[in-house]
mmCIF file of C-alpha atoms in Angstrom:
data_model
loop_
_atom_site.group_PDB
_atom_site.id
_atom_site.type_symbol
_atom_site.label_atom_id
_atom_site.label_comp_id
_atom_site.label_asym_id
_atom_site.label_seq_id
_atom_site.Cartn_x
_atom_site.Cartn_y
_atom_site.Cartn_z
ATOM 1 C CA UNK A 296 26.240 49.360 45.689
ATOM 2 C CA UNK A 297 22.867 47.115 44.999
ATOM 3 C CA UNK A 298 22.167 44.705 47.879
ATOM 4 C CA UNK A 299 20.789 41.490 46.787
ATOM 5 C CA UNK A 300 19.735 39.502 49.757
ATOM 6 C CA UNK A 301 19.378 35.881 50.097
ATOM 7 C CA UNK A 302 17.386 33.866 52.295
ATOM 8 C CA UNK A 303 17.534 31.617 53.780
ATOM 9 C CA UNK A 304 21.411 31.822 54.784
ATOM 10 C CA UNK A 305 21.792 28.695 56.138
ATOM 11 C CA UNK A 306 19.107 25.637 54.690
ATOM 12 C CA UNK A 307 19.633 21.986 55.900
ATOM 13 C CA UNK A 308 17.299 19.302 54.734
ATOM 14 C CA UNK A 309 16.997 15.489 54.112
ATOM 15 C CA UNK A 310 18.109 13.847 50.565
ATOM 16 C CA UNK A 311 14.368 14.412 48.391
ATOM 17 C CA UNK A 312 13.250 17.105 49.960
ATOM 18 C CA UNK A 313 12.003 20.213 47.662
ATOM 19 C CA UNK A 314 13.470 23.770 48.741
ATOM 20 C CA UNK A 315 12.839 27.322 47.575
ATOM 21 C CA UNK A 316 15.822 29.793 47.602
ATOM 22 C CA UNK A 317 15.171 33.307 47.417
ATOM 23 C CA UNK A 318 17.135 36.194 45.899
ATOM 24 C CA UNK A 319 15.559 39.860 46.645
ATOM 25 C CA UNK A 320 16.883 43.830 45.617
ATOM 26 C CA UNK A 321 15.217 47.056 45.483
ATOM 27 C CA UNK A 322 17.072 47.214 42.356
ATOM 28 C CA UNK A 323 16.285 46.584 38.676
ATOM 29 C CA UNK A 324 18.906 44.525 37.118
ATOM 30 C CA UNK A 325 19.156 43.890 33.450
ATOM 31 C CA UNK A 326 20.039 40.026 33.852
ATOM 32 C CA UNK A 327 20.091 37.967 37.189
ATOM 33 C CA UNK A 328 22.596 34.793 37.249
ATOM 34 C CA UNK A 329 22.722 31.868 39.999
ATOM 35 C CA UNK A 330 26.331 30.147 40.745
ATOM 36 C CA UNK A 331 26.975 27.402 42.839
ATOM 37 C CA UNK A 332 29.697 27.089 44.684
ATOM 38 C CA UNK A 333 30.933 23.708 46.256
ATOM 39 C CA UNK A 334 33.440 23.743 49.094
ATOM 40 C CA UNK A 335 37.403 24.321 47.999
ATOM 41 C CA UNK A 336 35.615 25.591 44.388
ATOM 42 C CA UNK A 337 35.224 28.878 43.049
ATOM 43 C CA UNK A 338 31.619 29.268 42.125
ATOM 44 C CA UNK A 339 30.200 28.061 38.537
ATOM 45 C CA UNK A 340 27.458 29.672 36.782
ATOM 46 C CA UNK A 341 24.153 27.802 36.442
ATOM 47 C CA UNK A 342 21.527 30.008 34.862
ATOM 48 C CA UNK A 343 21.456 33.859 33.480
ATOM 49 C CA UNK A 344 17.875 34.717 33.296
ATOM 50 C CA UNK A 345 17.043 38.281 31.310
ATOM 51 C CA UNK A 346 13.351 38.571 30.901
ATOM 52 C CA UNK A 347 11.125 39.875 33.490
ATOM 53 C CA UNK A 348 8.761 36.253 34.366
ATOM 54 C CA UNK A 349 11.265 34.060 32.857
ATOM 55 C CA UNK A 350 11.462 30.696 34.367
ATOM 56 C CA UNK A 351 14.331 28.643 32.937
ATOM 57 C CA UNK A 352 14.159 24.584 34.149
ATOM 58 C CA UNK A 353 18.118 23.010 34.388
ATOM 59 C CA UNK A 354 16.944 19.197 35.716
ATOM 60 C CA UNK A 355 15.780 19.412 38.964
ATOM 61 C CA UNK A 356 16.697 23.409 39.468
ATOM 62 C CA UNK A 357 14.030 25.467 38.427
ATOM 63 C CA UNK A 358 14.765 29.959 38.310
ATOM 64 C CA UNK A 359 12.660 32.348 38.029
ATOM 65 C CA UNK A 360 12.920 36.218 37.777
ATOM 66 C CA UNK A 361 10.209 38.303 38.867
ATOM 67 C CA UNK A 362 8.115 40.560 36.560
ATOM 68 C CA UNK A 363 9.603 43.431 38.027
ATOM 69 C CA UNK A 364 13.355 42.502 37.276
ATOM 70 C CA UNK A 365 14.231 43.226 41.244
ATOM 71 C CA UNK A 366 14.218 39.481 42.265
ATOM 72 C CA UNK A 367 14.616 35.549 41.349
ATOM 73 C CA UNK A 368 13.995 32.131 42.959
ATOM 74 C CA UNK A 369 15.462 28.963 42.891
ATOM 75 C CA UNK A 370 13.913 25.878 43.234
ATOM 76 C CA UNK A 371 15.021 22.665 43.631
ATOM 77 C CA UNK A 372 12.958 19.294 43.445
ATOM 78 C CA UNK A 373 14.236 16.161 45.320
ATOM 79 C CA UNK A 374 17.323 17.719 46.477
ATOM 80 C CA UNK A 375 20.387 15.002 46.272
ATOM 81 C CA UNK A 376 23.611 15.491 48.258
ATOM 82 C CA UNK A 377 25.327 16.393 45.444
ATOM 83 C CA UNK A 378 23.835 20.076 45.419
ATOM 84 C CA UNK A 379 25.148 20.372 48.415
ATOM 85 C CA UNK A 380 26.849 24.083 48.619
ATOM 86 C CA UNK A 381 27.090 27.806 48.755
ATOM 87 C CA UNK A 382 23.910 29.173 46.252
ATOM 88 C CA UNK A 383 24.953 32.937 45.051
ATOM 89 C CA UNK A 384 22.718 35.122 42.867
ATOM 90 C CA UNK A 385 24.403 37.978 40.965
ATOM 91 C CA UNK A 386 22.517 40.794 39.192
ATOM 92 C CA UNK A 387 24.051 43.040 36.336
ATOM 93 C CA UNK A 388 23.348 46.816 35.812
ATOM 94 C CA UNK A 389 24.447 48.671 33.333
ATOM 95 C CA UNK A 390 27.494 47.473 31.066
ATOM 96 C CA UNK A 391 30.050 47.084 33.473
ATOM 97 C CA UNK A 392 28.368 45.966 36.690
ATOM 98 C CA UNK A 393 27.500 42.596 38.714
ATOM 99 C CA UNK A 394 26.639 42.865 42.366
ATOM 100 C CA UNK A 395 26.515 39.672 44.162
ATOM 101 C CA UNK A 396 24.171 38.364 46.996
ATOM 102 C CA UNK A 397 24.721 37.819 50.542
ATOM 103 C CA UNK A 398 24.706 33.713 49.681
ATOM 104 C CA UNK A 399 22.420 30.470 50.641
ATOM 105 C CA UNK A 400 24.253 27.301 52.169
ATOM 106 C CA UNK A 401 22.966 24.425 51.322
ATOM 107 C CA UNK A 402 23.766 21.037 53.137
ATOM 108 C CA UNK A 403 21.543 17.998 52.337
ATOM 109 C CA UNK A 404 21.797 14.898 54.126
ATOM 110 C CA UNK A 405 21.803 11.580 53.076
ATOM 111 C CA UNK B 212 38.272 22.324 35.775
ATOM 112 C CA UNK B 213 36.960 25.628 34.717
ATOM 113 C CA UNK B 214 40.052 26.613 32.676
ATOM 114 C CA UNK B 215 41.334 29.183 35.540
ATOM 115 C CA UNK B 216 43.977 28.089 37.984
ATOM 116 C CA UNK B 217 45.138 29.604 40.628
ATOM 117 C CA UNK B 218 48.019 29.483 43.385
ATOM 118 C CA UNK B 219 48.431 28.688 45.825
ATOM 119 C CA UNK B 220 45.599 27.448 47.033
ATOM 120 C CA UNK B 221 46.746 28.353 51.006
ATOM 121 C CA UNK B 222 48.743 30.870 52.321
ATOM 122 C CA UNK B 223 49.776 32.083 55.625
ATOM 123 C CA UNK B 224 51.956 34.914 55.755
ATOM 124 C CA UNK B 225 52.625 37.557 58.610
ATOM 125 C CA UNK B 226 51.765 41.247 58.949
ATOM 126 C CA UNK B 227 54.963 42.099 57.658
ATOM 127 C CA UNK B 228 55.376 39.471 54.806
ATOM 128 C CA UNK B 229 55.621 40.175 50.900
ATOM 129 C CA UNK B 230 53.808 37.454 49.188
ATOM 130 C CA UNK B 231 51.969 37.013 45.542
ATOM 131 C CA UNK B 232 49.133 35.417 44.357
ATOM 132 C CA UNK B 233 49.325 33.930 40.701
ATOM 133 C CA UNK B 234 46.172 33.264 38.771
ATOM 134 C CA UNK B 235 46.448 31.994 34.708
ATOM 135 C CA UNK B 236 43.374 31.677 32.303
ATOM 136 C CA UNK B 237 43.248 29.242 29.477
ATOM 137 C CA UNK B 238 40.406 30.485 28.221
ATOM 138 C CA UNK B 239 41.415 32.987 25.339
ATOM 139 C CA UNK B 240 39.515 35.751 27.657
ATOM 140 C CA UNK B 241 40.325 39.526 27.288
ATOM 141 C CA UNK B 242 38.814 40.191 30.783
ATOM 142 C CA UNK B 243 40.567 39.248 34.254
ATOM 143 C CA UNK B 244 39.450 39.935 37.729
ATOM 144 C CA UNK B 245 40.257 39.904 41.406
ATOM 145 C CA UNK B 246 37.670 39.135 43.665
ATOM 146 C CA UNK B 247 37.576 38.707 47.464
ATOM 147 C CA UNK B 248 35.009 36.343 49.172
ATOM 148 C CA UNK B 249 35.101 36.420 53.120
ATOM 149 C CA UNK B 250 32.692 35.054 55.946
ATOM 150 C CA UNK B 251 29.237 37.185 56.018
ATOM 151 C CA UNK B 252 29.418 39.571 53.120
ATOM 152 C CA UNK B 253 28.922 39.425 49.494
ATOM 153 C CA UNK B 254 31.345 38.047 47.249
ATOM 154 C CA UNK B 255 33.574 41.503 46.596
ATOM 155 C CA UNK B 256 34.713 43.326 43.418
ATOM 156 C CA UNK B 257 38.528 44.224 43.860
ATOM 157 C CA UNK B 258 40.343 44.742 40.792
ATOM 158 C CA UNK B 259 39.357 44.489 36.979
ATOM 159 C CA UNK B 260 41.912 44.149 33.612
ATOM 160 C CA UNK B 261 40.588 44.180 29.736
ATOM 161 C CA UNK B 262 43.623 43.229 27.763
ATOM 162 C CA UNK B 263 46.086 44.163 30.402
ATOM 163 C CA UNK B 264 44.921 47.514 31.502
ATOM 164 C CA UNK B 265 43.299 47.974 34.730
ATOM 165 C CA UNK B 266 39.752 49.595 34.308
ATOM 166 C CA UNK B 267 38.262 48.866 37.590
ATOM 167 C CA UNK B 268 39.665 49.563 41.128
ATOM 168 C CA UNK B 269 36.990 49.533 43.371
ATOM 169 C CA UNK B 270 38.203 51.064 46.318
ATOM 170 C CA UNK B 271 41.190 48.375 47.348
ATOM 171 C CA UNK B 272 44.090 49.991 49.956
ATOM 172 C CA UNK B 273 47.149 50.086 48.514
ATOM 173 C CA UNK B 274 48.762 46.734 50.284
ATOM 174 C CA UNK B 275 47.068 45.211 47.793
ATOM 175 C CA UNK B 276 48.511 45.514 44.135
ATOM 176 C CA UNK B 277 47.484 44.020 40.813
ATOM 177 C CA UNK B 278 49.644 43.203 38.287
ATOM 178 C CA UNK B 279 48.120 42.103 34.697
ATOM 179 C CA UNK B 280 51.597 41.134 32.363
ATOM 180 C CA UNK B 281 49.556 39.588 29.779
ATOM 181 C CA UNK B 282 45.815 38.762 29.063
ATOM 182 C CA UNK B 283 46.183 35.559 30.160
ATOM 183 C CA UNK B 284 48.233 36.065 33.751
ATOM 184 C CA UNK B 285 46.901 38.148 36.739
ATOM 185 C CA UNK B 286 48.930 38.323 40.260
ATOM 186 C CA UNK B 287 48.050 40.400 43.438
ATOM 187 C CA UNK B 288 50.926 41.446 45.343
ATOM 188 C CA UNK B 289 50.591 41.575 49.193
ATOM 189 C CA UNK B 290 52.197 43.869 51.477
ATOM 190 C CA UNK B 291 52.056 44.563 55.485
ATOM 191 C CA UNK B 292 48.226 42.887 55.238
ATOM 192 C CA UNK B 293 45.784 43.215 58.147
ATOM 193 C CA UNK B 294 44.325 39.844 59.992
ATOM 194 C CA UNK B 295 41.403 41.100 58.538
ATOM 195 C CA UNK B 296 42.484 40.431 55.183
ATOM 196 C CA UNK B 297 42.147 37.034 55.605
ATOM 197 C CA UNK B 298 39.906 35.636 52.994
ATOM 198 C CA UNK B 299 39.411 33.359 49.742
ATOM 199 C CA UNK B 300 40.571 35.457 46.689
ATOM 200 C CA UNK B 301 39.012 34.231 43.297
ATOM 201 C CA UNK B 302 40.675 34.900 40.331
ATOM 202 C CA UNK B 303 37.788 35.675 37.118
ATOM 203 C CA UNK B 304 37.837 35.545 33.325
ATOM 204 C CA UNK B 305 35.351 36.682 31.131
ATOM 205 C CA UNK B 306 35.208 37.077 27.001
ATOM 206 C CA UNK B 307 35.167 40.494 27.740
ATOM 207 C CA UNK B 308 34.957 43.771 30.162
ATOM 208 C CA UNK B 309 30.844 44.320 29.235
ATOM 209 C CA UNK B 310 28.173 43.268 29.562
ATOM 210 C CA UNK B 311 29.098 41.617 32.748
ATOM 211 C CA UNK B 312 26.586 39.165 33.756
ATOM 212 C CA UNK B 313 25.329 38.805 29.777
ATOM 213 C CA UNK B 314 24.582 35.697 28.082
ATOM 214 C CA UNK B 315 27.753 34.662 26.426
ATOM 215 C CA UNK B 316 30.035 36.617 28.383
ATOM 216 C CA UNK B 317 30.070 34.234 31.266
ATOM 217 C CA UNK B 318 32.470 34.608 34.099
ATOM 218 C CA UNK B 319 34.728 31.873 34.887
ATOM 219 C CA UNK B 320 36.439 31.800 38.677
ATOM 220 C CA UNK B 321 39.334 29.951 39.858
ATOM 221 C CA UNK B 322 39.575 27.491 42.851
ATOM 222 C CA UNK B 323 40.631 30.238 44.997
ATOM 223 C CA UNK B 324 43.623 31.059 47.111
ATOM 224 C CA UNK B 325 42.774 31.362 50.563
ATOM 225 C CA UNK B 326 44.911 33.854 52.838
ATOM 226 C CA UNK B 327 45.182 33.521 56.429
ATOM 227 C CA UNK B 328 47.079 36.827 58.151
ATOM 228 C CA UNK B 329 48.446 35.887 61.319
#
């Protein structure tokens, strides 16, 4: 089993603050994804990122994976309540295999 | 609305209970899967279906059973569960089995059913 760790587990900050969210494995993974997951929701892909230094901008969410395929980041700019939630990164090995993280919960306050 | 639904969305059943979970994709997907998401640890693998047959079992004790009638319904049976069962169990679809995690073969999860053992 790959172990993706998150950190931080647990990030509370105030409405337009920036944050950085990291995802980190001793594993190579073919593709990386990021889902959000609000409360009572299952969680809803945002990004798959493939390339080793690809950064891929969704509005205020910026991801990157690192050169080495092993980790990713995700940035967010001006954080609004709305992204409040559970962050998840997943990476894929292989054909048949996605190995989730440990998770980052997000509250931002108003 | 992410085109999987799942019930219901709260259980509580006893040690000795027989209960279901129902989960139904309207998503054309060939791919279904079980998941189990509980407090500290990484969203969990259970079960895996392509077209009705099971390809995946990763491990799951038998009071937990799948059942995959079609490619579009998935259930999990539960029988004499442990409290520390309890959990939220997402329901997946995906296009197909492989590449998991590939561009255009996104995963899609349900709302969740969350299970309280008592």
């Amino acid at each position: 089993t790959q172990l993706l760790e998150q950190s931080p587990q647990f990030l509370s900050i105030q409405e337009g603050e920036n944050l950085t969210v990291y995802c980190n494995s001793s594993s190579v993974f073919s593709s990386l994804q990021w889902y959000r997951q609000e409360p009572g929701e299952g969680p809803v892909l945002l990004v798959t990122v493939v390339t080793g230094g690809e950064v891929k901008k969704l509005k205020r969410l910026t991801f990157q994976f690192g050169d080495a395929r092993k980790d990713s980041s995700l940035h967010i700019t001006a954080a609004q309540p709305g992204d409040t939630g559970l962050y998840l990164c997943a990476g894929a090995t292989g054909a048949n295999n996605l190995f989730f993280g440990t998770g980052t919960r997000l509250t931002v306050i108003p | 609305e992410t085109g999987v639904t799942q019930t219901p969305r709260h259980l509580v059943m006893g040690m000795t209970n027989k209960k279901s979970l129902k989960c139904e994709q309207h998503l054309g997907h060939n791919a279904m899967y079980w998941y189990k998401q509980s407090a500290k640890k990484p969203l969990e693998l259970m079960f895996v279906y392509n077209f009705k047959e099971q390809t995946e079992n990763n491990s799951v004790p038998s009071r937990f059973s799948p059942e995959c009638p079609n490619s579009s319904h998935l259930f999990l049976h539960l029988h004499t569960l442990q409290p520390e069962d309890s959990a939220l169990y997402l329901c997946a679809s995906s296009l197909a089995v492989a590449p998991q995690g590939a561009p255009g073969n996104t995963i899609y999860f349900g709302e969740g059913s969350w299970l309280t053992v008592v």
